[in-house]
Amino acid sequence: MSWRRLWARRVLTLVTIGWVFWMAWLIFRDDQPFTLYALDGNGQPMGDVTVIQGGQVVGITDLDGGVELEWVSDGRRYVLVSPGHLQKTVTVAGPAQESMTVHLKPRTLRGRVTDLGQIPVEGALVSSGPVSTVTDPDGRFLLEGVEQGEVLVTRPAWVGAQYEWDGGPGDADVIINPLVVKAVHVSGTAAGDRQQWDAMVRLVDETELNGVMLDLKDETGLIFYNSQVEAAREVGAVYPEYDLAGIAESLEKRDIYLIGRIVAFQDPTASVKRPTMAVWDAYNDRPYQQGNQFFLDPTDPDARAYALELAVEACELGVDEIQFDYIRFPDSRRPSATFDGPIDPDSRVAAITSFLEEARALLWPMGCAVAADIFGFLTTVPDDGGIGQQWEKITETLDVVSPMLYPSHYDSGWFGFEQPNDHPGEVVNQALADAVARVHTGVVIRPWLQDFGYRDSQVRSSIDAAEGFDLGWMLWNPVSDVSVGALRTDDAAGG
């Protein structure tokens, strides 16, 4: 064998040995780089995950969930930390790999929200830091990706609750209570009269009252603040009497609850000025009139939008609760009354409840409660009274329901009384007993009580009946002439 061949063979051998040692070094060297990918429970990349080794931050994952680290053959531990997730420790050892995938489990908070009677509260907002959710019909909630610490539970028209969560397992049981509001009706003109308005505010300050129910749009179809809603201005409904934002701000400083009343579908102004929104009289070929009342059509999209736009505007201006009145079809209507949609019993109920569901979807994110006035007798009868207000359906939709429990409106024979108007406390008591027995949701019942044609003692008997059920109440007098003698002072009320 020539020296040339011998030399070539030796060179080849040396190269082969070198290649083997080089590959072994690549495989077993202590600082070989590799990519670690962090994924969430759904398999999605997690950015901004902090990687710690030996007490020092050695990397943070990018938007693809990846971070380049060092593989050490004799073992190295990496700790992955991300807000709202359980800490994860991984160990790398043995032959190096180009990449590794790690799934991080979210820290999970579960629980249930009920009232004192253990009735589930649907729609309560549960928040922990930046993460939030709402409770389901059974009052249950599930939050994923949360840090231990303060948890807030709120719902419009309720007194919120808060508690400290240690990050551990188990379901939390949270009880929240309805806000007990005691209010009086303030008409638009009364609010616009400085002397009368100041007297109303003093009345709230000095008595058991803690709220006012202010007319935003009343039975005339007129709006008493400077609304910018296009439809309101087009029909000439805006007659400013007061500064709504200013009133809301001043009442908030006094911790006085502000309810804004919007008469939704009884509207002589818009019915005449924009008849396409109105219930139509097929016989007379004009907007339907029933006595002095004209009605917008609850099945007409524009009529519904008009009331909803006013509600959103009022909520933006600082109102705590929007109370829809005349949220119904005309009662005792003639056959000539025609509507855009069907008005069989199921359709009537669906039209009213769907309107309130739309209101809730708009107003809940803004922090406003959704309320509605309904006929008092509907707390007792099983159907919708021909007007679309069926007790079980409507209470499933609202934050606050306000039956108008005016004994003067009940016919002879109701609750066993020949003259119900002569028995205000008993009528209110029996109507509320029926109402409470039929409620299976977290709705707040806050009745309207009669404050017209009665002595102070008769008004007080109605108040006492409502408070016997631990409920708030509102006094109705159309011109805001309150029976002051029926109210307890702050001292007498324990305030």
Short mmCIF file of C-alpha atoms in Angstrom, two decimals:
data_model
loop_
_atom_site.label_atom_id
_atom_site.label_comp_id
_atom_site.label_asym_id
_atom_site.label_seq_id
_atom_site.Cartn_x
_atom_site.Cartn_y
_atom_site.Cartn_z
CA MET A 1 0.00 0.00 0.00
CA SER A 2 1.43 3.33 -1.01
CA TRP A 3 2.02 6.03 1.51
CA ARG A 4 -0.52 8.17 -0.27
CA ARG A 5 -3.31 5.64 0.31
CA LEU A 6 -2.28 5.12 3.88
CA TRP A 7 -2.33 8.85 4.52
CA ALA A 8 -5.78 9.23 2.93
CA ARG A 9 -7.18 6.38 5.06
CA ARG A 10 -5.80 7.94 8.21
CA VAL A 11 -7.30 11.31 7.30
CA LEU A 12 -10.70 9.72 6.64
CA THR A 13 -10.56 7.91 9.98
CA LEU A 14 -9.70 11.11 11.79
CA VAL A 15 -12.54 12.97 10.07
CA THR A 16 -15.02 10.24 10.95
CA ILE A 17 -13.93 10.22 14.58
CA GLY A 18 -14.15 14.00 14.65
CA TRP A 19 -17.64 13.95 13.18
CA VAL A 20 -18.78 11.37 15.77
CA PHE A 21 -17.34 13.43 18.62
CA TRP A 22 -18.90 16.61 17.18
CA MET A 23 -22.33 15.00 16.98
CA ALA A 24 -21.99 13.64 20.47
CA TRP A 25 -21.01 17.07 21.70
CA LEU A 26 -24.07 18.58 19.99
CA ILE A 27 -26.29 16.00 21.65
CA PHE A 28 -24.80 16.07 25.12
CA ARG A 29 -23.35 19.55 25.48
CA ASP A 30 -24.73 21.46 28.46
CA ASP A 31 -25.85 24.60 26.64
CA GLN A 32 -27.65 23.34 23.55
CA PRO A 33 -30.51 25.75 22.65
CA PHE A 34 -34.10 24.55 22.30
CA THR A 35 -37.52 26.25 22.01
CA LEU A 36 -40.11 25.87 24.75
CA TYR A 37 -43.73 26.54 23.71
CA ALA A 38 -46.37 27.50 26.26
CA LEU A 39 -50.02 26.71 25.40
CA ASP A 40 -53.25 27.35 27.30
CA GLY A 41 -55.92 24.79 28.13
CA ASN A 42 -57.42 25.18 24.66
CA GLY A 43 -54.10 24.61 22.92
CA GLN A 44 -53.64 28.28 22.02
CA PRO A 45 -50.20 29.95 22.22
CA MET A 46 -49.58 31.98 25.35
CA GLY A 47 -47.46 35.10 25.07
CA ASP A 48 -45.80 36.93 27.98
CA VAL A 49 -45.24 33.77 30.04
CA THR A 50 -42.28 34.35 32.32
CA VAL A 51 -39.68 31.54 32.52
CA ILE A 52 -37.56 31.37 35.67
CA GLN A 53 -34.46 29.25 36.28
CA GLY A 54 -32.52 29.31 39.49
CA GLY A 55 -34.51 32.25 40.76
CA GLN A 56 -33.68 34.38 37.71
CA VAL A 57 -35.86 35.29 34.74
CA VAL A 58 -34.30 33.63 31.71
CA GLY A 59 -36.97 34.32 29.11
CA ILE A 60 -40.47 35.47 28.19
CA THR A 61 -42.61 33.77 25.55
CA ASP A 62 -43.45 35.63 22.35
CA LEU A 63 -46.83 35.90 20.63
CA ASP A 64 -46.38 32.36 19.27
CA GLY A 65 -45.89 31.11 22.81
CA GLY A 66 -42.23 30.29 22.22
CA VAL A 67 -39.01 31.15 24.04
CA GLU A 68 -35.44 29.94 23.35
CA LEU A 69 -33.76 28.30 26.35
CA GLU A 70 -30.74 26.07 27.06
CA TRP A 71 -30.98 22.30 27.31
CA VAL A 72 -28.70 20.82 29.98
CA SER A 73 -28.15 17.08 29.77
CA ASP A 74 -27.71 16.51 33.48
CA GLY A 75 -31.00 18.26 34.26
CA ARG A 76 -32.32 21.78 34.58
CA ARG A 77 -35.63 23.03 35.97
CA TYR A 78 -37.61 25.81 34.39
CA VAL A 79 -40.57 27.41 36.15
CA LEU A 80 -43.32 28.94 33.98
CA VAL A 81 -45.40 31.74 35.50
CA SER A 82 -48.40 33.50 33.93
CA PRO A 83 -51.12 35.60 35.64
CA GLY A 84 -54.31 33.64 36.18
CA HIS A 85 -52.66 30.26 35.62
CA LEU A 86 -51.19 27.59 37.86
CA GLN A 87 -47.40 27.70 38.04
CA LYS A 88 -45.75 24.90 36.07
CA THR A 89 -42.27 23.39 36.57
CA VAL A 90 -40.60 21.38 33.80
CA THR A 91 -37.32 19.49 33.94
CA VAL A 92 -35.08 18.96 30.92
CA ALA A 93 -32.59 16.09 31.03
CA GLY A 94 -31.05 13.43 28.79
CA PRO A 95 -30.70 13.75 25.03
CA ALA A 96 -31.49 17.22 23.80
CA GLN A 97 -34.64 18.02 21.86
CA GLU A 98 -35.27 20.87 19.45
CA SER A 99 -38.49 21.89 21.20
CA MET A 100 -40.82 21.14 24.08
CA THR A 101 -44.52 21.98 24.58
CA VAL A 102 -46.01 22.80 27.97
CA HIS A 103 -49.71 23.31 28.76
CA LEU A 104 -50.59 25.74 31.54
CA LYS A 105 -53.82 25.20 33.47
CA PRO A 106 -55.93 28.29 34.19
CA ARG A 107 -56.71 29.10 37.79
CA THR A 108 -60.47 28.54 38.05
CA LEU A 109 -62.99 30.27 40.30
CA ARG A 110 -66.45 28.76 40.61
CA GLY A 111 -69.45 29.67 42.67
CA ARG A 112 -73.12 30.52 42.98
CA VAL A 113 -74.94 33.77 43.73
CA THR A 114 -78.28 33.75 45.54
CA ASP A 115 -80.42 36.08 47.60
CA LEU A 116 -81.16 35.56 51.30
CA GLY A 117 -83.97 33.17 50.39
CA GLN A 118 -81.55 31.02 48.37
CA ILE A 119 -83.24 32.06 45.11
CA PRO A 120 -80.59 32.12 42.38
CA VAL A 121 -79.65 35.54 41.04
CA GLU A 122 -79.19 35.51 37.28
CA GLY A 123 -77.20 38.21 35.51
CA ALA A 124 -74.97 39.19 38.43
CA LEU A 125 -71.57 40.44 37.27
CA VAL A 126 -68.70 38.57 38.91
CA SER A 127 -65.30 40.25 38.51
CA SER A 128 -61.79 39.36 39.59
CA GLY A 129 -59.24 41.82 38.30
CA PRO A 130 -59.70 42.18 34.53
CA VAL A 131 -61.68 38.92 34.22
CA SER A 132 -65.45 38.89 34.56
CA THR A 133 -68.58 36.91 33.73
CA VAL A 134 -72.30 36.91 34.53
CA THR A 135 -74.24 34.31 36.45
CA ASP A 136 -76.49 31.85 34.62
CA PRO A 137 -80.19 31.21 35.42
CA ASP A 138 -79.15 29.01 38.32
CA GLY A 139 -76.93 31.79 39.71
CA ARG A 140 -73.73 29.90 38.89
CA PHE A 141 -70.53 31.39 37.55
CA LEU A 142 -67.16 30.17 36.27
CA LEU A 143 -64.10 32.38 35.87
CA GLU A 144 -60.93 31.08 34.25
CA GLY A 145 -57.52 32.69 34.25
CA VAL A 146 -57.97 34.64 37.49
CA GLU A 147 -55.58 35.63 40.24
CA GLN A 148 -56.29 35.19 43.92
CA GLY A 149 -57.54 38.33 45.61
CA GLU A 150 -60.69 40.43 45.73
CA VAL A 151 -63.82 39.21 43.94
CA LEU A 152 -66.69 41.64 43.29
CA VAL A 153 -70.31 40.60 42.71
CA THR A 154 -72.71 43.26 41.45
CA ARG A 155 -76.04 43.59 39.71
CA PRO A 156 -78.07 46.70 38.93
CA ALA A 157 -80.67 47.43 41.65
CA TRP A 158 -78.86 45.12 44.10
CA VAL A 159 -76.43 45.72 46.93
CA GLY A 160 -73.14 44.22 45.76
CA ALA A 161 -70.83 41.91 47.71
CA GLN A 162 -67.10 41.31 47.78
CA TYR A 163 -64.82 38.67 49.25
CA GLU A 164 -61.21 37.55 49.23
CA TRP A 165 -60.36 34.43 47.24
CA ASP A 166 -57.22 32.53 48.24
CA GLY A 167 -56.88 30.87 44.85
CA GLY A 168 -57.88 27.47 46.16
CA PRO A 169 -60.46 24.97 44.90
CA GLY A 170 -64.10 24.72 45.89
CA ASP A 171 -67.27 26.61 45.03
CA ALA A 172 -67.95 30.01 46.55
CA ASP A 173 -71.45 30.76 47.87
CA VAL A 174 -72.23 34.46 47.58
CA ILE A 175 -75.35 36.18 48.89
CA ILE A 176 -76.40 39.58 47.58
CA ASN A 177 -79.43 41.58 48.63
CA PRO A 178 -81.85 43.68 46.61
CA LEU A 179 -81.47 47.41 47.03
CA VAL A 180 -84.51 48.46 49.06
CA VAL A 181 -85.62 51.72 47.43
CA LYS A 182 -88.32 53.96 48.89
CA ALA A 183 -89.19 56.64 46.36
CA VAL A 184 -91.79 59.19 45.32
CA HIS A 185 -92.95 60.23 41.89
CA VAL A 186 -91.60 63.57 40.64
CA SER A 187 -93.29 64.91 37.51
CA GLY A 188 -91.37 66.72 34.81
CA THR A 189 -92.91 70.07 35.69
CA ALA A 190 -92.26 69.54 39.41
CA ALA A 191 -88.61 68.82 38.69
CA GLY A 192 -88.45 71.95 36.56
CA ASP A 193 -89.76 74.15 39.37
CA ARG A 194 -86.71 74.93 41.51
CA GLN A 195 -88.72 75.52 44.68
CA GLN A 196 -90.70 72.32 44.30
CA TRP A 197 -87.62 70.29 43.36
CA ASP A 198 -85.64 71.55 46.35
CA ALA A 199 -88.57 70.65 48.59
CA MET A 200 -88.57 67.12 47.16
CA VAL A 201 -84.86 66.68 47.81
CA ARG A 202 -85.27 67.94 51.38
CA LEU A 203 -88.12 65.46 51.85
CA VAL A 204 -85.81 62.61 50.84
CA ASP A 205 -83.04 63.92 53.12
CA GLU A 206 -85.35 64.22 56.14
CA THR A 207 -87.47 61.07 55.85
CA GLU A 208 -87.15 57.36 55.21
CA LEU A 209 -87.09 58.01 51.45
CA ASN A 210 -83.87 57.20 49.59
CA GLY A 211 -84.93 57.62 45.97
CA VAL A 212 -86.93 59.63 43.47
CA MET A 213 -88.80 58.43 40.42
CA LEU A 214 -88.46 61.19 37.82
CA ASP A 215 -90.57 61.52 34.69
CA LEU A 216 -88.30 61.58 31.65
CA LYS A 217 -91.15 61.04 29.16
CA ASP A 218 -94.70 60.92 30.44
CA GLU A 219 -98.21 60.09 29.18
CA THR A 220 -98.30 63.20 27.01
CA GLY A 221 -95.39 61.89 24.97
CA LEU A 222 -93.32 64.91 26.01
CA ILE A 223 -89.70 64.62 27.14
CA PHE A 224 -88.64 66.92 29.95
CA TYR A 225 -84.88 67.08 29.46
CA ASN A 226 -82.91 68.22 26.42
CA SER A 227 -82.92 64.90 24.60
CA GLN A 228 -80.76 64.55 21.52
CA VAL A 229 -82.55 61.44 20.26
CA GLU A 230 -83.36 62.14 16.62
CA ALA A 231 -86.87 60.68 16.67
CA ALA A 232 -87.78 62.75 19.74
CA ARG A 233 -86.73 65.97 18.07
CA GLU A 234 -88.42 65.06 14.79
CA VAL A 235 -91.83 64.60 16.44
CA GLY A 236 -91.43 67.75 18.54
CA ALA A 237 -91.47 65.90 21.87
CA VAL A 238 -88.59 67.73 23.57
CA TYR A 239 -89.75 70.31 26.13
CA PRO A 240 -86.81 70.74 28.54
CA GLU A 241 -87.80 71.44 32.14
CA TYR A 242 -84.60 70.37 33.89
CA ASP A 243 -80.95 69.40 33.39
CA LEU A 244 -80.96 65.61 33.68
CA ALA A 245 -77.19 65.23 33.95
CA GLY A 246 -77.08 67.91 36.63
CA ILE A 247 -79.88 66.27 38.61
CA ALA A 248 -78.21 62.87 38.37
CA GLU A 249 -74.90 64.25 39.59
CA SER A 250 -76.42 66.12 42.53
CA LEU A 251 -78.48 63.11 43.65
CA GLU A 252 -75.48 60.81 43.41
CA LYS A 253 -73.57 63.08 45.79
CA ARG A 254 -76.46 62.76 48.27
CA ASP A 255 -76.62 58.98 47.76
CA ILE A 256 -80.18 59.27 46.41
CA TYR A 257 -81.24 56.59 43.94
CA LEU A 258 -82.53 58.01 40.64
CA ILE A 259 -85.19 56.14 38.66
CA GLY A 260 -86.09 57.52 35.25
CA ARG A 261 -89.62 56.81 34.01
CA ILE A 262 -90.17 56.44 30.28
CA VAL A 263 -93.75 55.97 29.09
CA ALA A 264 -93.04 53.64 26.20
CA PHE A 265 -96.10 52.87 24.09
CA GLN A 266 -98.81 55.32 25.18
CA ASP A 267 -97.76 58.41 23.25
CA PRO A 268 -100.18 60.93 21.68
CA THR A 269 -97.31 63.12 20.45
CA ALA A 270 -95.38 60.57 18.39
CA SER A 271 -98.54 58.69 17.30
CA VAL A 272 -99.89 61.80 15.58
CA LYS A 273 -96.57 63.17 14.29
CA ARG A 274 -95.26 59.82 13.04
CA PRO A 275 -98.29 57.59 12.44
CA THR A 276 -96.20 54.80 10.88
CA MET A 277 -95.12 53.93 14.45
CA ALA A 278 -98.64 54.00 15.84
CA VAL A 279 -101.33 51.41 16.35
CA TRP A 280 -103.63 52.02 13.38
CA ASP A 281 -107.41 52.29 13.39
CA ALA A 282 -108.47 50.37 10.29
CA TYR A 283 -112.05 51.61 10.56
CA ASN A 284 -111.30 55.34 10.87
CA ASP A 285 -108.05 55.20 8.85
CA ARG A 286 -106.01 57.15 11.41
CA PRO A 287 -103.88 56.48 14.51
CA TYR A 288 -105.85 54.41 16.98
CA GLN A 289 -107.39 56.45 19.80
CA GLN A 290 -108.84 55.03 23.01
CA GLY A 291 -110.36 57.81 25.07
CA ASN A 292 -107.55 60.33 25.40
CA GLN A 293 -104.88 57.72 24.74
CA PHE A 294 -102.91 57.04 21.57
CA PHE A 295 -100.60 54.04 21.38
CA LEU A 296 -97.38 53.31 19.58
CA ASP A 297 -97.27 49.77 18.22
CA PRO A 298 -95.23 47.40 20.46
CA THR A 299 -94.59 45.23 17.40
CA ASP A 300 -93.21 48.12 15.31
CA PRO A 301 -89.37 48.22 15.19
CA ASP A 302 -89.23 52.04 15.07
CA ALA A 303 -91.57 52.45 18.03
CA ARG A 304 -89.46 50.05 20.06
CA ALA A 305 -86.23 51.73 19.01
CA TYR A 306 -87.56 55.14 20.07
CA ALA A 307 -88.05 54.06 23.69
CA LEU A 308 -84.75 52.18 23.76
CA GLU A 309 -82.76 55.13 22.44
CA LEU A 310 -84.22 57.36 25.14
CA ALA A 311 -83.32 54.76 27.76
CA VAL A 312 -79.70 54.53 26.59
CA GLU A 313 -79.40 58.32 26.55
CA ALA A 314 -80.79 58.64 30.08
CA CYS A 315 -78.45 55.96 31.35
CA GLU A 316 -75.50 57.80 29.80
CA LEU A 317 -76.64 60.96 31.61
CA GLY A 318 -76.47 59.24 35.01
CA VAL A 319 -79.85 57.65 35.73
CA ASP A 320 -79.52 54.53 37.94
CA GLU A 321 -82.61 52.70 36.73
CA ILE A 322 -84.84 52.97 33.67
CA GLN A 323 -88.47 52.27 34.43
CA PHE A 324 -90.66 51.59 31.40
CA ASP A 325 -94.32 52.45 31.90
CA TYR A 326 -97.18 51.58 29.53
CA ILE A 327 -95.03 48.69 28.39
CA ARG A 328 -98.09 46.98 26.99
CA PHE A 329 -100.74 46.73 24.30
CA PRO A 330 -103.88 48.89 24.62
CA ASP A 331 -106.37 47.33 27.00
CA SER A 332 -110.04 46.91 26.01
CA ARG A 333 -109.07 47.70 22.42
CA ARG A 334 -111.59 47.67 19.62
CA PRO A 335 -111.32 45.16 16.76
CA SER A 336 -110.33 47.99 14.40
CA ALA A 337 -106.95 48.34 16.14
CA THR A 338 -104.28 46.92 13.82
CA PHE A 339 -100.62 46.16 14.43
CA ASP A 340 -97.53 45.37 12.37
CA GLY A 341 -97.19 41.94 13.97
CA PRO A 342 -99.54 39.25 15.31
CA ILE A 343 -101.28 39.88 18.62
CA ASP A 344 -102.45 36.44 19.72
CA PRO A 345 -101.67 35.78 23.41
CA ASP A 346 -98.27 34.16 22.83
CA SER A 347 -97.24 36.87 20.38
CA ARG A 348 -98.31 39.65 22.76
CA VAL A 349 -96.21 38.23 25.57
CA ALA A 350 -93.27 37.63 23.23
CA ALA A 351 -93.40 41.23 21.96
CA ILE A 352 -93.25 42.73 25.46
CA THR A 353 -90.64 40.37 26.88
CA SER A 354 -88.40 40.66 23.81
CA PHE A 355 -88.51 44.45 24.10
CA LEU A 356 -87.36 44.22 27.72
CA GLU A 357 -84.65 41.73 26.75
CA GLU A 358 -83.37 44.24 24.20
CA ALA A 359 -83.37 46.90 26.90
CA ARG A 360 -81.44 44.65 29.25
CA ALA A 361 -78.82 43.86 26.59
CA LEU A 362 -78.29 47.60 26.06
CA LEU A 363 -78.49 48.86 29.64
CA TRP A 364 -76.80 46.17 31.71
CA PRO A 365 -73.33 46.85 30.27
CA MET A 366 -73.89 50.52 31.15
CA GLY A 367 -74.73 49.68 34.76
CA CYS A 368 -78.43 50.63 34.59
CA ALA A 369 -81.21 48.50 36.00
CA VAL A 370 -84.21 47.65 33.80
CA ALA A 371 -87.64 48.04 35.40
CA ALA A 372 -91.26 48.04 34.25
CA ASP A 373 -94.66 49.00 35.62
CA ILE A 374 -97.43 46.44 35.24
CA PHE A 375 -101.11 46.30 36.10
CA GLY A 376 -101.67 45.26 39.73
CA PHE A 377 -104.17 42.49 39.02
CA LEU A 378 -101.54 40.61 37.00
CA THR A 379 -99.84 39.50 40.21
CA THR A 380 -102.88 37.29 40.73
CA VAL A 381 -104.20 36.22 37.30
CA PRO A 382 -102.30 33.57 35.28
CA ASP A 383 -102.63 35.12 31.81
CA ASP A 384 -101.36 38.36 30.26
CA GLY A 385 -104.58 40.31 30.82
CA GLY A 386 -104.81 40.82 27.04
CA ILE A 387 -101.92 43.34 27.11
CA GLY A 388 -98.75 41.21 26.93
CA GLN A 389 -97.80 41.38 30.62
CA GLN A 390 -97.64 37.82 31.95
CA TRP A 391 -96.21 37.72 35.48
CA GLU A 392 -93.82 34.76 35.23
CA LYS A 393 -92.46 35.79 31.82
CA ILE A 394 -91.99 39.45 32.62
CA THR A 395 -90.32 38.81 35.97
CA GLU A 396 -87.79 36.52 34.30
CA THR A 397 -86.65 39.44 32.17
CA LEU A 398 -86.48 42.40 34.56
CA ASP A 399 -84.27 43.67 37.33
CA VAL A 400 -87.23 45.40 38.98
CA VAL A 401 -90.96 44.83 38.52
CA SER A 402 -93.42 47.41 39.87
CA PRO A 403 -97.04 46.27 40.03
CA MET A 404 -99.39 49.22 40.42
CA LEU A 405 -101.25 48.18 43.56
CA TYR A 406 -103.87 50.92 43.64
CA PRO A 407 -106.93 49.66 45.57
CA SER A 408 -109.09 52.19 43.69
CA HIS A 409 -108.32 50.27 40.48
CA TYR A 410 -109.68 46.94 41.75
CA ASP A 411 -113.34 46.13 41.07
CA SER A 412 -115.77 45.07 43.73
CA GLY A 413 -115.16 41.52 44.90
CA TRP A 414 -111.40 41.49 44.57
CA PHE A 415 -109.74 39.80 47.56
CA GLY A 416 -113.19 39.44 49.13
CA PHE A 417 -113.82 43.18 49.56
CA GLU A 418 -116.97 44.88 48.33
CA GLN A 419 -115.02 48.15 48.16
CA PRO A 420 -111.30 47.32 47.80
CA ASN A 421 -110.49 51.03 47.93
CA ASP A 422 -111.56 51.07 51.57
CA HIS A 423 -108.93 48.45 52.50
CA PRO A 424 -105.56 49.68 51.19
CA GLY A 425 -103.30 47.71 53.52
CA GLU A 426 -105.18 44.44 53.04
CA VAL A 427 -105.33 44.78 49.24
CA VAL A 428 -101.60 45.49 48.99
CA ASN A 429 -100.83 42.60 51.33
CA GLN A 430 -102.86 40.06 49.37
CA ALA A 431 -101.62 41.25 45.98
CA LEU A 432 -98.00 41.01 47.12
CA ALA A 433 -98.55 37.58 48.67
CA ASP A 434 -99.68 36.37 45.24
CA ALA A 435 -96.76 38.14 43.56
CA VAL A 436 -94.05 36.76 45.85
CA ALA A 437 -95.43 33.21 45.63
CA ARG A 438 -95.08 33.28 41.84
CA VAL A 439 -91.51 34.61 41.65
CA HIS A 440 -88.72 32.09 41.06
CA THR A 441 -85.99 34.44 39.87
CA GLY A 442 -83.88 37.19 41.38
CA VAL A 443 -86.21 39.98 40.29
CA VAL A 444 -86.78 42.84 42.74
CA ILE A 445 -90.46 43.54 43.48
CA ARG A 446 -91.00 47.22 44.23
CA PRO A 447 -94.72 48.10 44.07
CA TRP A 448 -96.35 51.38 43.22
CA LEU A 449 -98.60 52.43 46.10
CA GLN A 450 -101.61 54.73 45.89
CA ASP A 451 -100.98 58.26 47.16
CA PHE A 452 -104.10 59.94 45.85
CA GLY A 453 -107.55 60.13 47.41
CA TYR A 454 -106.22 58.77 50.69
CA ARG A 455 -105.52 60.04 54.19
CA ASP A 456 -101.99 59.77 55.56
CA SER A 457 -102.94 56.74 57.65
CA GLN A 458 -104.28 54.89 54.61
CA VAL A 459 -101.09 55.55 52.65
CA ARG A 460 -99.09 54.35 55.64
CA SER A 461 -101.08 51.12 55.79
CA SER A 462 -100.06 50.39 52.20
CA ILE A 463 -96.42 51.13 53.02
CA ASP A 464 -96.53 48.86 56.06
CA ALA A 465 -97.99 46.05 53.95
CA ALA A 466 -95.13 46.31 51.44
CA GLU A 467 -92.52 46.45 54.18
CA GLY A 468 -94.07 43.34 55.70
CA PHE A 469 -92.52 41.53 52.74
CA ASP A 470 -89.17 43.38 53.20
CA LEU A 471 -89.83 45.26 49.97
CA GLY A 472 -89.22 48.81 48.90
CA TRP A 473 -92.02 50.89 47.39
CA MET A 474 -92.89 54.00 45.39
CA LEU A 475 -95.70 56.47 46.06
CA TRP A 476 -97.74 57.52 43.06
CA ASN A 477 -99.36 60.91 42.89
CA PRO A 478 -99.66 62.25 39.33
CA VAL A 479 -98.85 65.86 40.33
CA SER A 480 -96.25 64.90 42.97
CA ASP A 481 -98.39 66.00 45.93
CA VAL A 482 -96.84 63.63 48.45
CA SER A 483 -98.60 62.61 51.67
CA VAL A 484 -95.73 63.74 53.85
CA GLY A 485 -97.53 62.68 57.02
CA ALA A 486 -97.40 59.06 55.89
CA LEU A 487 -93.59 59.05 55.90
CA ARG A 488 -91.35 58.33 58.83
CA THR A 489 -88.60 60.78 59.61
CA ASP A 490 -84.97 59.69 59.52
CA ASP A 491 -84.92 59.32 63.29
CA ALA A 492 -88.11 57.27 63.38
CA ALA A 493 -86.87 55.09 60.53
CA GLY A 494 -83.56 54.48 62.27
CA GLY A 495 -81.62 56.48 59.67
#
